[in-house]
Amino acid sequence: MGIIIRLAIAALLSIPLVSGSFAADAKSHRVSIQVDQNDPQVMNLALNNATNVIEYYRAKNEDVDVDIVTYGPGLHMLRDDTSPVKDRIKRLKELAFPGKIQFSACNNTRQNMEKAEGKAVPIISDATIVPSGVVRLMELQEQGWSYVRP
């Protein structure tokens, strides 16, 4: 009889583990969006794409991570002194909360711009500086992130 009780207890204890695994099986949504042009239309399209993705999954009560990766001429999107969309970036950051959105600024590009301009290149406070924008995109795709280029 002791073995039956132990089996019953083990069965009862395993129920939360089984039901908890269903939540772990929920698909996470992750998208990286590339911006490599100093073109306000491309920057706004990238922000539109991010907004649409966030709103779509929010309506379904599903989480989504977004990373807008800038490099080359696209770094102007995240430059505090030249960005034509920095106000929109702040609004999108607020819209995404509590979800995750990151704005990745390529440090290789930043350093090259600083050499060419002979001065420091300020990056907006909402951005994260990454060593290389191209490498960031590669690594995100290797981790299973979807990729969009507006």
Coordinates of N, CA, C and O in Angstrom, one line a residue:
M1 N 0.8 -1.2 0.0 CA 0.0 0.0 0.0 C 0.9 1.3 0.0 O 0.5 2.3 -0.6
G2 N 2.0 1.2 0.6 CA 2.9 2.4 0.6 C 3.4 2.8 -0.8 O 3.5 3.9 -1.1
I3 N 3.5 1.8 -1.6 CA 4.0 2.1 -3.0 C 2.9 2.8 -3.8 O 3.1 3.6 -4.6
I4 N 1.6 2.4 -3.6 CA 0.5 3.0 -4.3 C 0.4 4.5 -3.8 O 0.2 5.4 -4.7
I5 N 0.5 4.8 -2.5 CA 0.5 6.1 -2.1 C 1.6 7.0 -2.7 O 1.4 8.1 -3.1
R6 N 2.8 6.4 -2.7 CA 4.0 7.1 -3.3 C 3.7 7.4 -4.8 O 4.1 8.4 -5.3
L7 N 3.2 6.4 -5.5 CA 2.9 6.6 -6.9 C 1.8 7.7 -7.1 O 1.9 8.5 -8.0
A8 N 0.8 7.7 -6.2 CA -0.2 8.7 -6.3 C 0.3 10.1 -6.0 O 0.0 11.1 -6.7
I9 N 1.2 10.2 -5.0 CA 1.8 11.5 -4.7 C 2.7 11.9 -5.9 O 2.7 13.1 -6.3
A10 N 3.5 11.0 -6.4 CA 4.4 11.4 -7.6 C 3.5 11.8 -8.7 O 3.9 12.8 -9.4
A11 N 2.4 11.2 -9.0 CA 1.5 11.6 -10.1 C 1.0 13.0 -9.8 O 0.9 13.8 -10.8
L12 N 0.5 13.3 -8.6 CA 0.0 14.6 -8.3 C 1.1 15.7 -8.4 O 0.8 16.8 -8.9
L13 N 2.3 15.4 -8.0 CA 3.4 16.3 -8.1 C 3.8 16.6 -9.5 O 4.3 17.7 -9.8
S14 N 3.6 15.6 -10.4 CA 4.0 15.8 -11.8 C 3.0 16.7 -12.6 O 3.3 17.2 -13.6
I15 N 1.8 16.8 -12.1 CA 0.7 17.6 -12.8 C 1.2 19.0 -13.1 O 1.1 19.5 -14.2
P16 N 1.7 19.8 -12.1 CA 2.1 21.2 -12.4 C 3.3 21.2 -13.4 O 3.3 22.1 -14.2
L17 N 4.1 20.2 -13.4 CA 5.2 20.2 -14.4 C 4.7 20.0 -15.8 O 5.1 20.7 -16.7
V18 N 3.7 19.2 -15.9 CA 3.1 18.9 -17.3 C 2.4 20.2 -17.7 O 2.6 20.6 -18.9
S19 N 1.6 20.8 -16.9 CA 0.8 21.9 -17.3 C 1.7 23.1 -17.5 O 1.5 23.9 -18.4
G20 N 2.8 23.2 -16.8 CA 3.8 24.3 -16.9 C 4.5 24.2 -18.3 O 4.9 25.2 -18.8
S21 N 4.7 23.0 -18.8 CA 5.4 22.8 -20.0 C 4.7 23.4 -21.2 O 5.2 23.7 -22.2
F22 N 3.3 23.4 -21.1 CA 2.6 24.0 -22.2 C 2.9 25.5 -22.4 O 3.0 25.9 -23.5
A23 N 3.0 26.2 -21.3 CA 3.4 27.6 -21.4 C 4.8 27.8 -22.0 O 5.0 28.7 -22.8
A24 N 5.7 26.9 -21.7 CA 7.0 27.0 -22.3 C 7.0 26.7 -23.8 O 7.9 27.1 -24.5
D25 N 6.0 26.0 -24.3 CA 5.9 25.6 -25.7 C 5.4 26.8 -26.5 O 5.4 26.7 -27.7
A26 N 4.9 27.9 -25.9 CA 4.4 29.0 -26.6 C 5.5 29.6 -27.5 O 6.6 29.8 -27.0
K27 N 5.2 29.9 -28.7 CA 6.2 30.4 -29.7 C 6.5 31.8 -29.3 O 5.6 32.6 -29.1
S28 N 7.8 32.1 -29.2 CA 8.1 33.5 -29.0 C 8.4 34.1 -30.4 O 8.9 33.5 -31.3
H29 N 8.0 35.4 -30.5 CA 8.2 36.1 -31.8 C 9.3 37.1 -31.7 O 9.4 37.8 -30.7
R30 N 10.2 37.0 -32.6 CA 11.4 37.9 -32.6 C 11.7 38.3 -34.0 O 11.8 37.5 -34.9
V31 N 11.9 39.6 -34.2 CA 12.2 40.1 -35.6 C 13.2 41.2 -35.5 O 13.2 42.1 -34.6
S32 N 14.2 41.1 -36.4 CA 15.2 42.1 -36.6 C 14.9 42.9 -37.9 O 14.5 42.3 -38.9
I33 N 15.0 44.2 -37.8 CA 14.7 45.1 -38.9 C 16.0 45.8 -39.3 O 16.6 46.5 -38.4
Q34 N 16.5 45.7 -40.5 CA 17.7 46.4 -40.9 C 17.4 47.8 -41.5 O 16.5 47.9 -42.3
V35 N 18.3 48.7 -41.1 CA 18.2 50.1 -41.7 C 19.7 50.4 -42.0 O 20.5 50.6 -41.2
D36 N 20.0 50.5 -43.3 CA 21.3 50.8 -43.8 C 21.3 52.0 -44.8 O 22.3 52.2 -45.5
Q37 N 20.2 52.8 -44.8 CA 20.2 54.0 -45.7 C 19.8 55.2 -44.9 O 19.0 55.2 -43.9
N38 N 20.4 56.3 -45.2 CA 20.1 57.6 -44.6 C 18.9 58.2 -45.4 O 19.1 59.2 -46.2
D39 N 17.8 57.6 -45.2 CA 16.6 58.0 -46.0 C 15.4 58.0 -45.0 O 15.0 56.9 -44.5
P40 N 14.8 59.1 -44.7 CA 13.7 59.2 -43.8 C 12.6 58.3 -44.1 O 11.9 57.7 -43.2
Q41 N 12.3 58.0 -45.4 CA 11.2 57.1 -45.8 C 11.5 55.7 -45.4 O 10.7 55.0 -44.9
V42 N 12.8 55.3 -45.5 CA 13.2 53.9 -45.1 C 13.1 53.8 -43.6 O 12.6 52.8 -43.0
M43 N 13.6 54.8 -42.9 CA 13.5 54.9 -41.4 C 12.1 54.8 -40.9 O 11.8 54.0 -40.0
N44 N 11.2 55.6 -41.5 CA 9.8 55.6 -41.1 C 9.1 54.2 -41.5 O 8.3 53.7 -40.7
L45 N 9.5 53.6 -42.6 CA 9.0 52.3 -42.9 C 9.4 51.3 -41.9 O 8.6 50.4 -41.5
A46 N 10.6 51.3 -41.5 CA 11.1 50.4 -40.4 C 10.3 50.6 -39.2 O 9.9 49.6 -38.5
L47 N 10.1 51.8 -38.8 CA 9.3 52.1 -37.6 C 7.9 51.7 -37.7 O 7.2 51.2 -36.8
N48 N 7.3 51.9 -38.9 CA 5.9 51.4 -39.2 C 5.9 49.9 -39.1 O 4.9 49.3 -38.5
N49 N 6.9 49.2 -39.7 CA 6.9 47.7 -39.6 C 7.0 47.3 -38.1 O 6.2 46.4 -37.7
A50 N 7.8 47.9 -37.3 CA 7.9 47.5 -35.9 C 6.6 47.8 -35.2 O 6.2 47.0 -34.4
T51 N 6.0 48.9 -35.4 CA 4.7 49.3 -34.8 C 3.7 48.3 -35.1 O 2.9 47.8 -34.2
N52 N 3.6 47.9 -36.4 CA 2.6 47.0 -36.8 C 2.8 45.6 -36.2 O 1.8 44.9 -35.8
V53 N 4.0 45.1 -36.1 CA 4.3 43.8 -35.5 C 3.9 43.8 -34.0 O 3.3 42.9 -33.5
I54 N 4.3 44.9 -33.3 CA 4.0 45.0 -31.9 C 2.5 45.0 -31.7 O 2.0 44.3 -30.8
E55 N 1.8 45.8 -32.4 CA 0.3 45.9 -32.2 C -0.3 44.6 -32.6 O -1.3 44.2 -31.9
Y56 N 0.1 43.9 -33.6 CA -0.5 42.6 -34.1 C -0.4 41.6 -32.9 O -1.4 41.0 -32.6
Y57 N 0.8 41.4 -32.4 CA 1.0 40.4 -31.4 C 0.4 40.8 -30.0 O -0.1 40.0 -29.3
R58 N 0.4 42.1 -29.7 CA -0.3 42.6 -28.5 C -1.8 42.3 -28.6 O -2.4 41.9 -27.6
A59 N -2.4 42.4 -29.7 CA -3.8 42.1 -29.9 C -4.1 40.6 -29.7 O -5.2 40.3 -29.3
K60 N -3.1 39.8 -29.9 CA -3.2 38.4 -29.7 C -2.8 37.9 -28.3 O -2.7 36.7 -28.0
N61 N -2.4 38.9 -27.5 CA -1.8 38.6 -26.2 C -0.6 37.8 -26.2 O -0.4 36.9 -25.4
E62 N 0.3 38.1 -27.2 CA 1.5 37.3 -27.4 C 2.7 38.3 -27.4 O 2.5 39.5 -27.8
D63 N 3.8 37.8 -26.9 CA 5.0 38.7 -26.8 C 5.8 38.7 -28.1 O 5.8 37.7 -28.8
V64 N 6.4 39.8 -28.3 CA 7.3 39.9 -29.5 C 8.5 40.8 -29.1 O 8.3 41.8 -28.3
D65 N 9.7 40.4 -29.6 CA 10.9 41.2 -29.4 C 11.2 41.8 -30.8 O 11.2 41.1 -31.8
V66 N 11.6 43.1 -30.8 CA 12.0 43.7 -32.0 C 13.4 44.4 -31.8 O 13.6 45.0 -30.8
D67 N 14.2 44.2 -32.8 CA 15.5 44.9 -32.8 C 15.7 45.6 -34.2 O 15.8 44.9 -35.2
I68 N 15.8 46.9 -34.1 CA 16.0 47.7 -35.3 C 17.5 47.9 -35.4 O 18.1 48.6 -34.5
V69 N 18.2 47.3 -36.4 CA 19.7 47.4 -36.4 C 20.1 48.3 -37.5 O 19.7 48.2 -38.7
T70 N 20.9 49.3 -37.1 CA 21.3 50.4 -38.1 C 22.8 50.3 -38.2 O 23.6 50.0 -37.3
Y71 N 23.3 50.5 -39.5 CA 24.7 50.6 -39.8 C 24.9 51.3 -41.1 O 23.9 51.6 -41.8
G72 N 26.1 51.6 -41.4 CA 26.4 52.4 -42.6 C 25.6 53.7 -42.5 O 25.4 54.3 -41.4
P73 N 25.1 54.3 -43.7 CA 24.4 55.5 -43.7 C 23.1 55.5 -42.8 O 22.6 56.5 -42.3
G74 N 22.6 54.3 -42.5 CA 21.4 54.1 -41.7 C 21.6 54.5 -40.3 O 20.7 54.7 -39.5
L75 N 22.9 54.6 -39.8 CA 23.2 55.0 -38.5 C 22.6 56.4 -38.1 O 22.3 56.7 -37.0
H76 N 22.4 57.2 -39.2 CA 21.8 58.5 -39.0 C 20.5 58.4 -38.2 O 20.1 59.4 -37.5
M77 N 19.8 57.3 -38.4 CA 18.5 57.1 -37.7 C 18.7 57.2 -36.2 O 17.8 57.7 -35.5
L78 N 19.8 56.8 -35.7 CA 20.1 56.8 -34.2 C 21.0 57.9 -33.8 O 21.4 57.9 -32.6
R79 N 21.4 58.7 -34.7 CA 22.3 59.8 -34.3 C 21.5 60.9 -33.6 O 20.5 61.4 -34.2
D80 N 21.9 61.4 -32.5 CA 21.1 62.4 -31.8 C 21.2 63.7 -32.5 O 20.2 64.5 -32.4
D81 N 22.2 64.0 -33.3 CA 22.3 65.3 -34.0 C 21.7 65.3 -35.4 O 21.5 66.3 -36.0
T82 N 21.4 64.1 -36.0 CA 20.9 64.1 -37.4 C 19.7 63.2 -37.6 O 19.1 63.2 -38.7
S83 N 19.2 62.6 -36.6 CA 18.0 61.7 -36.8 C 16.8 62.4 -37.1 O 16.3 63.3 -36.3
P84 N 16.1 62.1 -38.2 CA 14.8 62.7 -38.5 C 13.7 62.0 -37.8 O 12.5 62.5 -38.0
V85 N 14.0 60.9 -37.1 CA 12.9 60.2 -36.5 C 13.0 59.9 -35.0 O 12.4 59.1 -34.4
K86 N 13.9 60.7 -34.3 CA 14.1 60.4 -32.9 C 12.9 60.6 -32.0 O 12.7 59.9 -31.0
D87 N 12.0 61.5 -32.4 CA 10.8 61.6 -31.6 C 9.9 60.4 -31.8 O 9.3 59.9 -30.8
R88 N 9.8 59.9 -33.0 CA 9.1 58.6 -33.2 C 9.7 57.4 -32.5 O 8.9 56.6 -32.0
I89 N 11.0 57.4 -32.4 CA 11.6 56.3 -31.7 C 11.2 56.3 -30.2 O 10.9 55.3 -29.6
K90 N 11.2 57.5 -29.6 CA 10.8 57.6 -28.2 C 9.3 57.1 -28.0 O 9.0 56.4 -27.1
R91 N 8.5 57.5 -28.9 CA 7.0 57.1 -28.9 C 6.9 55.6 -29.0 O 6.1 54.9 -28.3
L92 N 7.7 55.0 -29.9 CA 7.6 53.6 -30.2 C 8.2 52.8 -29.0 O 7.6 51.8 -28.6
K93 N 9.2 53.3 -28.3 CA 9.7 52.7 -27.1 C 8.6 52.6 -26.1 O 8.5 51.6 -25.4
E94 N 7.9 53.7 -25.9 CA 6.8 53.8 -24.9 C 5.7 52.8 -25.3 O 5.1 52.1 -24.5
L95 N 5.3 52.7 -26.6 CA 4.3 51.9 -27.1 C 4.6 50.4 -26.8 O 3.8 49.6 -26.5
A96 N 5.9 50.1 -27.1 CA 6.3 48.7 -26.9 C 6.3 48.2 -25.5 O 6.1 47.0 -25.2
F97 N 6.5 49.1 -24.5 CA 6.5 48.7 -23.1 C 5.2 48.0 -22.7 O 4.2 48.5 -23.1
P98 N 5.2 46.9 -22.0 CA 6.3 46.2 -21.4 C 7.1 45.3 -22.3 O 8.0 44.6 -21.9
G99 N 6.7 45.2 -23.6 CA 7.5 44.4 -24.5 C 8.9 44.9 -24.8 O 9.3 46.0 -24.2
K100 N 9.6 44.2 -25.6 CA 11.0 44.6 -25.8 C 11.3 45.1 -27.2 O 10.9 44.4 -28.1
I101 N 11.9 46.3 -27.3 CA 12.3 46.8 -28.5 C 13.7 47.3 -28.3 O 14.0 48.0 -27.3
Q102 N 14.6 47.0 -29.2 CA 16.0 47.5 -29.1 C 16.3 48.3 -30.4 O 15.9 47.8 -31.5
F103 N 17.1 49.3 -30.3 CA 17.6 50.0 -31.4 C 19.1 49.9 -31.4 O 19.8 50.4 -30.5
S104 N 19.7 49.1 -32.3 CA 21.1 48.8 -32.3 C 21.9 49.7 -33.2 O 21.5 49.7 -34.4
A105 N 22.9 50.3 -32.7 CA 23.7 51.3 -33.5 C 25.1 50.6 -33.7 O 25.8 50.2 -32.7
C106 N 25.5 50.5 -34.9 CA 26.8 49.9 -35.3 C 28.0 50.8 -34.8 O 28.1 51.9 -35.2
N107 N 28.8 50.2 -34.0 CA 30.0 51.0 -33.5 C 31.0 51.2 -34.6 O 31.7 52.2 -34.6
N108 N 31.2 50.2 -35.5 CA 32.1 50.3 -36.6 C 31.8 51.6 -37.4 O 32.7 52.4 -37.7
T109 N 30.5 51.7 -37.7 CA 30.1 52.9 -38.5 C 30.3 54.1 -37.7 O 30.8 55.2 -38.2
R110 N 29.9 54.1 -36.4 CA 30.1 55.3 -35.6 C 31.6 55.8 -35.6 O 31.9 56.9 -35.7
Q111 N 32.5 54.8 -35.4 CA 33.9 55.2 -35.4 C 34.4 55.7 -36.7 O 35.1 56.7 -36.7
N112 N 33.9 55.2 -37.8 CA 34.3 55.7 -39.1 C 33.7 57.1 -39.4 O 34.4 57.9 -39.9
M113 N 32.5 57.3 -38.9 CA 31.9 58.7 -39.0 C 32.7 59.7 -38.2 O 32.9 60.8 -38.6
E114 N 33.1 59.2 -37.0 CA 33.9 60.1 -36.1 C 35.2 60.5 -36.7 O 35.6 61.7 -36.7
K115 N 35.9 59.6 -37.4 CA 37.1 59.8 -38.1 C 36.9 60.8 -39.2 O 37.6 61.8 -39.4
A116 N 35.8 60.6 -40.0 CA 35.6 61.4 -41.2 C 35.1 62.8 -40.8 O 35.5 63.8 -41.4
E117 N 34.4 62.9 -39.7 CA 33.9 64.2 -39.2 C 34.8 64.9 -38.3 O 34.6 66.1 -38.0
G118 N 35.7 64.2 -37.7 CA 36.7 64.8 -36.7 C 36.0 65.2 -35.4 O 36.5 66.2 -34.7
K119 N 34.9 64.6 -35.1 CA 34.2 64.9 -33.8 C 33.5 63.7 -33.3 O 33.2 62.7 -34.1
A120 N 33.1 63.7 -32.1 CA 32.3 62.6 -31.5 C 30.9 62.6 -32.2 O 30.3 63.6 -32.5
V121 N 30.4 61.4 -32.4 CA 29.1 61.2 -33.0 C 28.1 60.8 -31.9 O 28.2 59.7 -31.3
P122 N 27.2 61.7 -31.5 CA 26.3 61.3 -30.4 C 25.2 60.4 -30.9 O 24.6 60.6 -31.9
I123 N 24.9 59.4 -30.0 CA 23.9 58.4 -30.3 C 22.7 58.6 -29.3 O 23.0 58.9 -28.2
I124 N 21.5 58.5 -29.8 CA 20.3 58.8 -28.9 C 20.3 57.8 -27.7 O 20.8 56.7 -27.8
S125 N 19.8 58.3 -26.6 CA 19.8 57.5 -25.4 C 19.0 56.2 -25.5 O 19.3 55.3 -24.7
D126 N 18.1 56.1 -26.4 CA 17.2 54.9 -26.5 C 18.0 53.8 -27.3 O 17.4 52.7 -27.5
A127 N 19.2 54.1 -27.8 CA 19.9 53.1 -28.6 C 20.9 52.4 -27.8 O 21.4 52.8 -26.8
T128 N 21.2 51.2 -28.3 CA 22.3 50.4 -27.7 C 23.4 50.3 -28.8 O 23.1 49.9 -29.9
I129 N 24.6 50.5 -28.4 CA 25.7 50.4 -29.3 C 26.2 49.0 -29.4 O 26.5 48.4 -28.3
V130 N 26.3 48.4 -30.6 CA 26.7 47.1 -30.8 C 28.0 47.1 -31.6 O 28.2 48.1 -32.4
P131 N 28.9 46.2 -31.4 CA 30.2 46.2 -32.1 C 30.1 46.4 -33.6 O 30.8 47.1 -34.3
S132 N 29.2 45.6 -34.2 CA 29.0 45.6 -35.7 C 27.5 45.3 -36.0 O 26.9 44.3 -35.5
G133 N 26.9 46.2 -36.8 CA 25.5 46.0 -37.2 C 25.3 44.7 -38.0 O 24.3 44.0 -37.8
V134 N 26.2 44.5 -38.9 CA 26.1 43.3 -39.8 C 26.2 42.0 -38.9 O 25.4 41.1 -39.1
V135 N 27.2 42.0 -38.0 CA 27.3 40.8 -37.1 C 26.1 40.7 -36.2 O 25.6 39.6 -36.0
R136 N 25.6 41.8 -35.8 CA 24.3 41.7 -34.9 C 23.2 41.0 -35.7 O 22.5 40.1 -35.2
L137 N 23.0 41.4 -36.9 CA 22.0 40.8 -37.8 C 22.2 39.3 -38.0 O 21.3 38.5 -37.9
M138 N 23.5 39.0 -38.2 CA 23.8 37.6 -38.4 C 23.5 36.7 -37.2 O 22.9 35.7 -37.2
E139 N 24.0 37.3 -36.0 CA 23.8 36.5 -34.8 C 22.3 36.4 -34.4 O 21.9 35.3 -33.9
L140 N 21.5 37.4 -34.7 CA 20.1 37.3 -34.4 C 19.5 36.2 -35.3 O 18.6 35.4 -34.8
Q141 N 19.8 36.2 -36.5 CA 19.3 35.2 -37.5 C 19.7 33.8 -37.0 O 18.9 32.8 -37.1
E142 N 21.0 33.7 -36.6 CA 21.5 32.4 -36.1 C 20.7 31.9 -34.9 O 20.6 30.7 -34.6
Q143 N 20.1 32.8 -34.1 CA 19.4 32.5 -32.9 C 17.9 32.3 -33.3 O 17.1 32.2 -32.4
G144 N 17.5 32.4 -34.5 CA 16.2 32.1 -35.0 C 15.3 33.3 -35.1 O 14.1 33.2 -35.3
W145 N 15.8 34.5 -35.1 CA 15.1 35.7 -35.3 C 14.7 35.8 -36.8 O 15.4 35.5 -37.7
S146 N 13.5 36.4 -37.0 CA 13.1 36.7 -38.4 C 13.8 37.9 -38.8 O 14.3 38.7 -38.0
Y147 N 13.9 38.2 -40.1 CA 14.7 39.3 -40.6 C 13.8 40.0 -41.6 O 13.2 39.4 -42.5
V148 N 13.8 41.4 -41.5 CA 13.1 42.2 -42.4 C 14.0 43.4 -42.9 O 14.7 44.0 -42.0
R149 N 13.9 43.7 -44.1 CA 14.6 44.8 -44.7 C 13.6 45.7 -45.4 O 13.2 45.3 -46.5
P150 N 13.2 46.8 -44.8 CA 12.2 47.6 -45.5 C 12.7 48.3 -46.8 O 13.8 48.4 -47.0

